Coordinates of C-alpha atoms in Angstrom, one line a residue:
Chain A
M214 CA 87.3 109.3 90.7
A215 CA 85.7 111.2 88.0
G216 CA 86.2 108.6 85.4
T217 CA 84.9 105.8 87.1
D218 CA 82.0 107.5 88.6
S219 CA 80.9 109.5 85.6
T220 CA 80.6 105.9 83.5
R221 CA 77.9 104.7 85.6
K222 CA 75.9 105.8 88.8
P223 CA 78.2 108.8 89.7
A224 CA 76.8 109.2 93.6
A225 CA 76.9 105.6 94.5
T226 CA 80.8 105.0 94.3
V227 CA 81.6 108.0 95.8
S228 CA 79.6 107.8 99.1
G229 CA 81.4 104.8 99.6
G230 CA 84.8 104.7 101.1
G231 CA 86.2 106.8 98.0
A232 CA 88.8 105.2 95.9
P233 CA 92.3 103.9 97.4
V234 CA 94.8 106.1 98.7
V235 CA 98.2 105.8 97.0
V236 CA 100.9 105.8 99.6
L237 CA 104.3 106.0 98.2
V238 CA 107.1 105.2 100.8
E239 CA 110.5 107.2 100.2
P240 CA 110.0 107.4 96.5
Q241 CA 113.4 108.7 95.4
L242 CA 112.6 110.0 91.6
G243 CA 110.6 112.8 91.1
E244 CA 109.7 111.5 87.4
N245 CA 108.1 108.3 88.9
I246 CA 106.2 110.2 91.4
G247 CA 104.8 112.6 88.5
A248 CA 104.3 109.4 86.2
A249 CA 102.3 107.7 89.1
A250 CA 100.3 110.9 89.6
R251 CA 99.3 110.6 85.7
A252 CA 98.4 107.0 86.1
M253 CA 96.6 108.1 89.0
L254 CA 94.2 110.1 87.3
N255 CA 94.0 108.0 84.1
F256 CA 92.4 105.4 86.3
G257 CA 90.2 107.4 89.0
L258 CA 92.8 107.3 91.8
P259 CA 92.8 111.0 93.1
E260 CA 94.6 110.7 96.4
M261 CA 98.7 110.6 96.7
R262 CA 100.4 110.7 100.1
L263 CA 104.1 110.7 100.3
V264 CA 106.3 109.4 103.0
R265 CA 109.4 111.3 103.4
P266 CA 110.0 111.7 99.6
R267 CA 114.0 111.7 99.0
D268 CA 114.1 115.2 97.4
A269 CA 112.5 118.3 98.2
W270 CA 108.8 118.9 97.6
P271 CA 107.3 120.2 95.5
N272 CA 109.3 118.3 93.2
Y273 CA 109.8 119.8 89.3
K274 CA 110.6 116.7 87.6
A275 CA 107.6 115.2 89.2
I276 CA 105.7 118.1 87.9
N277 CA 106.9 117.8 84.6
T278 CA 106.2 114.3 84.2
A279 CA 102.8 114.5 85.4
S280 CA 101.7 115.6 82.0
G281 CA 98.4 117.2 83.0
A282 CA 97.9 115.4 86.4
E283 CA 99.6 118.1 88.3
S284 CA 96.4 118.5 90.4
I285 CA 97.1 114.8 92.1
L286 CA 100.8 116.6 93.1
E287 CA 99.2 119.6 94.5
A288 CA 96.7 117.9 96.7
A289 CA 99.3 115.2 98.0
K290 CA 100.4 115.1 101.5
L291 CA 103.5 114.4 103.1
Y292 CA 104.0 112.3 106.3
D293 CA 106.9 111.3 108.5
S294 CA 106.1 107.8 109.2
T295 CA 104.1 105.0 107.1
E296 CA 102.1 104.7 110.4
A297 CA 100.8 108.2 110.3
A298 CA 100.3 108.2 106.5
I299 CA 97.4 105.3 107.0
G300 CA 96.2 106.2 110.6
D301 CA 92.8 107.1 109.1
L302 CA 92.7 104.0 106.6
H303 CA 90.6 100.8 107.4
H304 CA 92.2 98.5 105.2
V305 CA 96.0 98.7 103.9
L306 CA 97.6 96.5 101.0
A307 CA 101.2 96.6 100.1
A308 CA 102.7 96.2 96.8
T309 CA 105.9 93.9 96.7
A310 CA 107.9 92.8 93.8
R311 CA 109.0 89.8 95.9
P312 CA 107.6 87.2 98.5
R313 CA 108.4 88.1 102.0
D314 CA 108.7 85.7 104.8
M315 CA 105.3 86.6 106.5
A316 CA 102.1 84.9 106.8
K317 CA 100.1 87.2 104.6
P318 CA 97.8 86.3 101.6
I319 CA 99.4 87.3 98.2
L320 CA 97.0 89.1 95.7
T321 CA 97.6 89.7 92.3
P322 CA 96.3 93.2 91.1
R323 CA 93.1 92.0 89.9
E324 CA 92.4 90.4 93.1
A325 CA 93.3 93.3 95.3
A326 CA 91.3 95.8 92.8
A327 CA 87.8 93.4 93.8
R328 CA 88.7 93.4 97.4
L329 CA 89.4 97.4 97.4
R330 CA 86.1 97.6 95.3
A331 CA 84.3 95.4 98.0
D332 CA 85.7 97.4 100.8
T333 CA 85.3 100.9 99.5
A334 CA 81.8 100.1 98.6
D335 CA 81.2 98.9 102.3
R336 CA 82.3 102.5 103.2
M337 CA 86.0 101.7 104.4
R338 CA 88.9 103.7 103.6
C339 CA 91.6 101.7 101.8
G340 CA 95.0 102.1 101.0
V341 CA 98.0 100.5 99.0
L342 CA 101.8 101.0 100.1
F343 CA 104.4 101.3 97.2
G344 CA 108.0 101.2 98.3
G345 CA 110.7 103.2 96.8
E346 CA 112.7 102.4 93.5
R347 CA 115.9 101.1 95.2
A348 CA 114.5 98.4 97.4
G349 CA 110.9 98.1 97.9
L350 CA 108.9 98.3 100.9
E351 CA 111.0 97.6 104.4
N352 CA 109.7 94.8 106.2
D353 CA 107.9 96.9 108.7
D354 CA 105.6 98.7 106.3
V355 CA 104.6 95.2 104.8
A356 CA 103.8 94.2 108.1
L357 CA 101.4 97.2 108.5
A358 CA 99.2 95.8 105.5
E359 CA 96.9 93.3 105.7
A360 CA 97.7 91.5 102.4
V361 CA 100.2 91.8 99.8
V362 CA 100.0 92.6 96.2
M363 CA 102.3 91.3 93.7
V364 CA 102.2 91.6 89.9
P365 CA 102.6 88.2 88.2
A366 CA 105.5 88.6 86.0
N367 CA 108.5 86.7 83.9
P368 CA 110.2 85.3 87.0
A369 CA 113.6 86.2 85.1
F370 CA 112.7 89.9 85.1
A371 CA 109.6 90.6 87.6
S372 CA 110.8 94.2 88.8
I373 CA 108.5 96.5 87.9
N374 CA 109.2 100.4 87.8
L375 CA 107.3 102.3 90.5
A376 CA 104.8 104.0 88.4
Q377 CA 104.3 101.0 86.8
A378 CA 103.3 99.2 89.7
V379 CA 100.7 102.0 90.5
L380 CA 99.7 101.8 87.0
L381 CA 98.4 98.4 86.9
L382 CA 96.9 98.8 90.5
G383 CA 94.7 101.7 89.0
Y384 CA 94.2 99.7 85.7
E385 CA 92.8 97.2 87.5
W386 CA 90.9 99.4 90.0
F387 CA 89.3 100.8 87.1
Q388 CA 88.5 97.8 85.4
A389 CA 86.9 96.3 88.5
G390 CA 84.5 99.4 88.4
R391 CA 83.5 98.8 85.0
E392 CA 82.6 95.2 85.3
A393 CA 79.8 95.8 87.7
A394 CA 78.0 98.5 89.4
L395 CA 78.2 96.8 92.8
P396 CA 74.9 95.6 94.5
E397 CA 74.0 97.3 97.9
L398 CA 75.6 95.5 100.7
P399 CA 74.0 95.3 103.9
A400 CA 75.1 97.8 106.4
R401 CA 78.1 96.5 108.6
R402 CA 76.9 96.5 111.7
Q403 CA 80.3 97.5 113.4
E404 CA 82.8 100.1 112.6
P405 CA 86.4 98.8 111.7
A406 CA 89.0 99.9 113.6
T407 CA 91.3 102.3 112.1
Q408 CA 95.1 102.0 111.8
A409 CA 95.6 104.5 114.4
D410 CA 93.2 102.2 117.1
L411 CA 95.3 99.4 115.8
H412 CA 98.3 101.1 116.1
H413 CA 97.6 102.3 120.4
F414 CA 97.0 98.7 121.0
F415 CA 100.0 97.5 119.7
E416 CA 102.0 99.9 121.6
H417 CA 99.9 98.9 124.8
L418 CA 100.3 95.1 124.1
E419 CA 104.3 95.6 123.1
A420 CA 104.7 97.6 126.7
E421 CA 103.5 94.8 128.7
L422 CA 105.3 92.2 126.7
D423 CA 108.4 94.4 127.4
A424 CA 107.6 94.9 131.0
C425 CA 107.1 90.8 131.7
G426 CA 110.0 90.3 129.7
F427 CA 108.6 88.5 126.9
L428 CA 110.3 90.4 124.4
H429 CA 113.6 90.1 126.1
P430 CA 116.7 88.9 124.0
S431 CA 116.5 92.3 122.2
D432 CA 117.9 91.0 119.1
K433 CA 114.8 89.1 118.0
R434 CA 112.5 91.7 119.8
P435 CA 112.0 93.4 115.8
N436 CA 111.1 90.0 114.5
M437 CA 108.8 88.9 117.3
V438 CA 106.8 92.4 117.3
R439 CA 106.4 92.0 113.5
N440 CA 104.8 88.5 113.7
I441 CA 102.6 89.5 116.5
R442 CA 101.4 92.6 114.9
N443 CA 100.9 90.7 111.8
I444 CA 98.4 88.1 113.5
F445 CA 96.2 91.2 114.4
T446 CA 96.6 93.4 111.3
R447 CA 95.4 90.0 109.0
A448 CA 92.5 90.1 111.6
N449 CA 90.5 92.9 110.1
L450 CA 89.5 94.1 113.6
T451 CA 86.3 96.1 114.4
D452 CA 86.4 99.1 117.0
Q453 CA 84.9 96.9 119.4
E454 CA 87.7 94.2 118.8
V455 CA 90.4 96.2 119.5
R456 CA 88.8 97.6 122.5
T457 CA 88.3 94.0 123.7
L458 CA 91.9 93.1 122.9
R459 CA 93.1 95.9 125.3
G460 CA 90.8 94.8 127.8
V461 CA 92.1 91.4 127.8
V462 CA 95.9 92.4 127.5
K463 CA 95.1 94.9 130.5
G464 CA 93.3 92.1 132.2
L465 CA 96.2 89.7 132.0
A466 CA 99.1 92.2 132.9
E467 CA 96.9 94.4 135.4
P468 CA 97.1 92.0 138.6
R469 CA 100.9 91.7 138.3
R470 CA 101.1 95.4 138.3
R471 CA 98.9 95.8 141.4
S472 CA 101.1 93.2 143.3
Chain B
M562 CA 108.8 84.9 55.0
A563 CA 111.4 84.2 58.0
G564 CA 108.8 85.0 60.9
T565 CA 106.1 82.3 59.5
D566 CA 108.6 79.5 58.7
S567 CA 110.5 79.4 61.9
T568 CA 107.4 79.3 63.9
R569 CA 106.8 75.8 62.6
K570 CA 109.4 74.0 64.4
P571 CA 111.3 75.8 67.7
A572 CA 108.9 78.3 68.5
A573 CA 105.9 75.6 68.7
T574 CA 107.1 74.5 72.0
V575 CA 107.0 78.3 73.4
S576 CA 103.6 79.1 72.4
G577 CA 102.6 78.5 68.9
G578 CA 103.3 81.5 66.7
G579 CA 105.5 83.1 69.6
A580 CA 104.7 86.2 71.5
P581 CA 103.2 89.3 69.7
V582 CA 105.5 91.9 68.3
V583 CA 105.7 95.4 69.7
V584 CA 105.7 97.6 66.8
L585 CA 106.4 101.5 67.8
V586 CA 105.6 103.7 65.0
E587 CA 107.5 106.9 65.1
P588 CA 108.2 107.1 68.6
Q589 CA 109.9 110.3 69.9
L590 CA 111.4 109.8 73.5
G591 CA 114.3 107.3 74.2
E592 CA 113.1 107.2 77.8
N593 CA 109.5 105.8 76.5
I594 CA 111.4 103.2 74.1
G595 CA 113.3 101.9 77.1
A596 CA 110.5 101.8 79.5
A597 CA 108.7 99.7 76.9
A598 CA 111.3 97.7 76.6
R599 CA 111.2 96.9 80.3
A600 CA 107.6 96.4 80.4
M601 CA 108.1 93.9 77.8
L602 CA 110.8 91.8 79.2
N603 CA 108.7 91.9 82.6
F604 CA 105.9 90.3 80.6
G605 CA 107.4 88.0 78.0
L606 CA 106.9 90.2 75.0
P607 CA 110.7 89.8 73.7
E608 CA 110.6 91.5 70.0
M609 CA 110.1 95.2 69.5
R610 CA 110.3 96.7 66.1
L611 CA 110.6 100.7 65.4
V612 CA 109.4 102.4 62.8
R613 CA 111.1 105.9 62.0
P614 CA 111.9 106.5 65.4
R615 CA 112.6 110.4 65.9
D616 CA 116.2 110.1 67.0
A617 CA 119.2 108.4 66.2
W618 CA 119.2 104.5 67.1
P619 CA 121.0 103.3 69.1
N620 CA 119.2 105.5 71.7
Y621 CA 121.3 105.8 74.7
K622 CA 118.2 107.6 76.7
A623 CA 116.6 104.2 75.8
I624 CA 119.3 102.3 77.0
N625 CA 119.3 104.3 80.4
T626 CA 115.7 103.7 80.9
A627 CA 115.6 99.8 80.3
S628 CA 117.0 99.2 83.3
G629 CA 118.1 95.4 82.6
A630 CA 116.1 95.1 79.5
E631 CA 118.7 95.9 77.2
S632 CA 118.7 92.9 75.4
I633 CA 115.1 93.9 73.8
L634 CA 116.8 97.3 72.4
E635 CA 119.7 95.6 70.9
A636 CA 117.4 92.8 69.0
A637 CA 115.1 95.5 68.2
K638 CA 114.5 96.1 64.1
L639 CA 114.3 99.1 62.3
Y640 CA 111.9 100.2 59.4
D641 CA 110.9 102.4 57.0
S642 CA 107.3 102.1 56.7
T643 CA 104.5 100.1 59.3
E644 CA 103.8 98.0 56.1
A645 CA 107.2 96.9 56.2
A646 CA 107.4 96.3 59.9
I647 CA 104.2 94.0 60.1
G648 CA 105.1 92.1 56.8
D649 CA 105.6 88.7 58.2
L650 CA 102.6 88.8 60.6
H651 CA 99.2 87.1 60.3
H652 CA 97.2 89.5 62.7
V653 CA 97.7 92.9 63.9
L654 CA 96.0 95.4 66.2
A655 CA 96.7 99.1 66.7
A656 CA 96.6 100.6 70.2
T657 CA 94.9 104.1 70.1
A658 CA 93.8 106.1 72.6
R659 CA 90.5 107.7 71.1
P660 CA 87.9 106.0 68.8
R661 CA 88.3 106.3 65.2
D662 CA 85.7 106.9 62.6
M663 CA 86.4 103.3 61.2
A664 CA 84.2 100.2 61.3
K665 CA 86.8 98.1 63.4
P666 CA 86.2 95.9 66.5
I667 CA 87.5 97.9 69.9
L668 CA 89.0 95.6 72.1
T669 CA 90.1 96.3 75.6
P670 CA 93.5 95.0 76.7
R671 CA 92.2 92.0 78.1
E672 CA 90.0 91.2 75.4
A673 CA 93.1 91.6 72.9
A674 CA 95.3 89.1 75.2
A675 CA 92.7 86.7 75.0
R676 CA 92.5 87.1 71.2
L677 CA 96.3 87.1 71.0
R678 CA 97.0 84.0 72.9
A679 CA 94.1 82.1 70.8
D680 CA 95.7 83.3 67.4
T681 CA 99.3 82.4 68.8
A682 CA 98.3 79.2 69.9
D683 CA 97.0 78.6 66.6
R684 CA 100.5 79.3 65.2
M685 CA 99.8 83.0 63.8
R686 CA 102.3 85.5 64.1
C687 CA 100.8 88.6 65.7
G688 CA 101.6 92.1 66.4
V689 CA 100.4 95.2 67.9
L690 CA 101.3 98.9 66.8
F691 CA 101.5 101.4 68.9
G692 CA 101.8 105.4 67.8
G693 CA 103.9 108.1 68.8
E694 CA 103.7 110.5 71.6
R695 CA 102.5 113.5 70.1
A696 CA 99.3 111.9 68.2
G697 CA 99.3 108.1 68.4
L698 CA 98.7 106.1 65.4
E699 CA 98.1 107.8 61.9
N700 CA 94.5 106.8 60.5
D701 CA 96.7 105.1 57.7
D702 CA 98.5 102.8 60.6
V703 CA 95.0 101.9 62.3
A704 CA 93.5 101.0 58.9
L705 CA 96.2 98.3 58.6
A706 CA 95.1 96.5 61.6
E707 CA 92.1 94.1 62.0
A708 CA 90.8 95.6 65.1
V709 CA 91.6 98.4 67.8
V710 CA 92.7 98.2 71.4
M711 CA 91.6 100.9 73.6
V712 CA 92.1 101.3 77.4
P713 CA 89.4 102.0 79.5
A714 CA 90.2 105.2 81.6
N715 CA 89.0 108.1 83.0
P716 CA 87.2 110.2 80.2
A717 CA 88.5 113.4 81.5
F718 CA 91.9 112.0 81.2
A719 CA 92.5 108.9 79.2
S720 CA 96.1 109.8 77.1
I721 CA 98.0 107.0 78.4
N722 CA 101.8 107.2 78.2
L723 CA 103.2 105.1 75.4
A724 CA 105.3 102.7 77.9
Q725 CA 102.4 102.6 80.0
A726 CA 100.3 101.0 77.0
V727 CA 102.8 98.6 75.8
L728 CA 102.8 97.9 79.7
L729 CA 99.2 97.0 80.0
L730 CA 99.1 95.1 76.7
G731 CA 102.0 92.9 78.1
Y732 CA 100.5 92.8 81.6
E733 CA 97.3 91.5 80.1
W734 CA 99.2 89.0 77.5
F735 CA 101.2 87.5 80.5
Q736 CA 97.7 87.3 82.7
A737 CA 96.1 85.6 79.8
G738 CA 98.8 82.9 79.7
R739 CA 99.2 82.2 83.4
E740 CA 95.3 81.5 83.3
A741 CA 96.0 78.5 81.2
A742 CA 99.0 77.3 82.7
L743 CA 99.6 78.7 86.5
P744 CA 103.1 78.8 87.1
E745 CA 104.5 77.9 90.8
L746 CA 102.8 80.2 93.5
P747 CA 104.9 81.1 96.7
A748 CA 104.7 78.3 98.6
R749 CA 103.4 78.8 101.7
R750 CA 106.3 78.7 104.1
Q751 CA 104.4 78.0 107.4
E752 CA 102.0 75.2 108.5
P753 CA 98.5 76.4 109.0
A754 CA 97.5 75.9 112.5
T755 CA 94.8 72.8 113.5
Q756 CA 91.6 73.4 114.9
A757 CA 92.8 71.4 117.7
D758 CA 96.0 73.9 118.3
L759 CA 93.4 76.6 118.0
H760 CA 91.4 75.3 121.0
H761 CA 93.9 74.9 123.2
F762 CA 95.0 78.4 122.7
F763 CA 91.5 79.5 123.7
E764 CA 91.2 77.2 126.3
H765 CA 94.3 78.6 127.9
L766 CA 93.6 82.3 127.4
E767 CA 90.0 81.8 128.6
A768 CA 91.5 80.0 132.0
E769 CA 93.7 83.0 132.5
L770 CA 91.1 85.6 131.6
D771 CA 88.9 84.1 134.4
A772 CA 91.5 83.8 136.5
C773 CA 92.3 87.3 136.2
G774 CA 88.4 88.3 136.5
F775 CA 88.1 89.5 132.9
L776 CA 85.8 87.3 132.1
H777 CA 83.5 88.1 135.4
P778 CA 80.0 89.2 135.2
S779 CA 79.4 85.3 134.1
D780 CA 76.1 86.5 132.1
K781 CA 78.2 88.1 129.6
R782 CA 80.7 85.5 129.5
P783 CA 79.4 83.4 126.7
N784 CA 79.4 86.5 124.6
M785 CA 82.7 87.5 125.2
V786 CA 84.4 84.2 124.6
R787 CA 82.6 84.3 121.2
N788 CA 83.8 87.6 120.3
I789 CA 87.6 87.1 121.3
R790 CA 87.4 83.6 119.7
N791 CA 86.2 85.3 116.6
I792 CA 89.0 87.8 116.3
F793 CA 91.4 84.6 116.3
T794 CA 89.5 82.4 114.2
R795 CA 89.3 84.8 111.4
A796 CA 93.0 85.5 111.4
N797 CA 94.0 82.1 109.8
L798 CA 96.4 81.4 112.3
T799 CA 99.7 79.3 111.5
D800 CA 100.9 77.0 113.8
Q801 CA 103.9 79.2 114.9
E802 CA 101.7 81.8 115.6
V803 CA 99.6 80.0 117.8
R804 CA 102.5 79.0 120.0
T805 CA 103.2 82.9 119.6
L806 CA 100.2 83.7 120.9
R807 CA 100.3 80.9 123.6
G808 CA 103.8 82.6 124.8
V809 CA 102.2 86.0 124.7
V810 CA 99.6 84.8 127.1
K811 CA 101.5 83.1 129.5
G812 CA 104.2 86.0 129.5
L813 CA 101.4 88.5 130.5
A814 CA 100.0 86.4 133.0
E815 CA 102.9 84.2 134.4
P816 CA 104.3 86.5 136.9
R817 CA 101.1 87.5 138.8
R818 CA 100.9 83.6 139.2
R819 CA 104.3 83.5 140.7
S820 CA 103.4 86.6 143.0

């Protein structure tokens, strides 16, 4: 943060939504967590969150690899679930090495950085999910994101190390901030929904869909739930829109309840 | 010399003078050499040269860290001096973390990649020097280069790990090549919904919301309808998603209809 901001107007960038949060989901190797922290400090991403790291925390291998970026590790927060880790964020992207069978926009790191710059300037809290070393993010985690970030690379050898993926995102974030001091955007009229709001809506909708039998053949349920969540995740809902949707679901389902 | 001659025929089809050579000068840690090799294979830089690596070669820590990019290490050549390592090259850049007291152009990785693309397209053999972990390149090595590459980063924490510096150069090299000739993008697997599909869904939803009384105070109806349509219009729905949503609305409303 200090880096980006100290080069140009310091207050302007900070007063936005702040730099994007880096969320490592089930990271395995302390070395990679440390190297990610170093890359984050290089490029002005101060906030790391960890979802169920494999090894005990604090992790001394992480500290050894951070090479001066221990402050990032010390401030890192731990979470039991990806949902919990992103609850307070407005916009979430997911870094993934392979295309998923989901209807989500695919962004390069450069496109993602431009989007994150615009959203944080618009006072949104943003985050990017990175999966563990073995297999990357689960589909359920990717489903939480509104778009996917893929690094264009040699198709015969496209697997990017976890810390390197964080580095590339951070690098593009920093370069995007250098390119232009963003003009003041008109004030947003409506508050965006947080991930937690969205999650409550999903739970409500899915409970009603369970009750009416729509989600029934239970082997298909996870996929149906994911597809439905995808639709709404992508829509960048406002606070008010989530309330409207809850009203819609309640309105449609309620009369049945009463009968 | 061998390098120059071989570019005339076979390499011409690939990209003129071939991809830039990565020259690691006095690298210390095998892990970083391995991680650099991995990054090189990720981004289409096949040729590594090593000037006086600290440890014995082959280096098993390097092999362990290469994670599939061992071919780069196996083909790496060793040299006693930087001059020898760059003897067959036409253009040499030097990656450095700090400005030197030398009258040389300073390029960002992006600018360097554009220059390397132009030079290699022009059948030039190019290389980039990277210094060891402890102190980077000696001034004498920097002096051999026609320009310096510096990664813009947090001025309070600008030191980039050796492998990360190679990664960033490779990444920009690859992106610069993509811009010229875009490889196939992941195909969109699902058909987008037509406006007519969307409209039928809206009519269905609104009929049900009228039936359950949700849209009742009729002076507010036009605005509520507009807000709800907005949500779904923004989501860029696929054909399949519209069918899913119609199923959701039907599922929620149907039991009432039957009762």
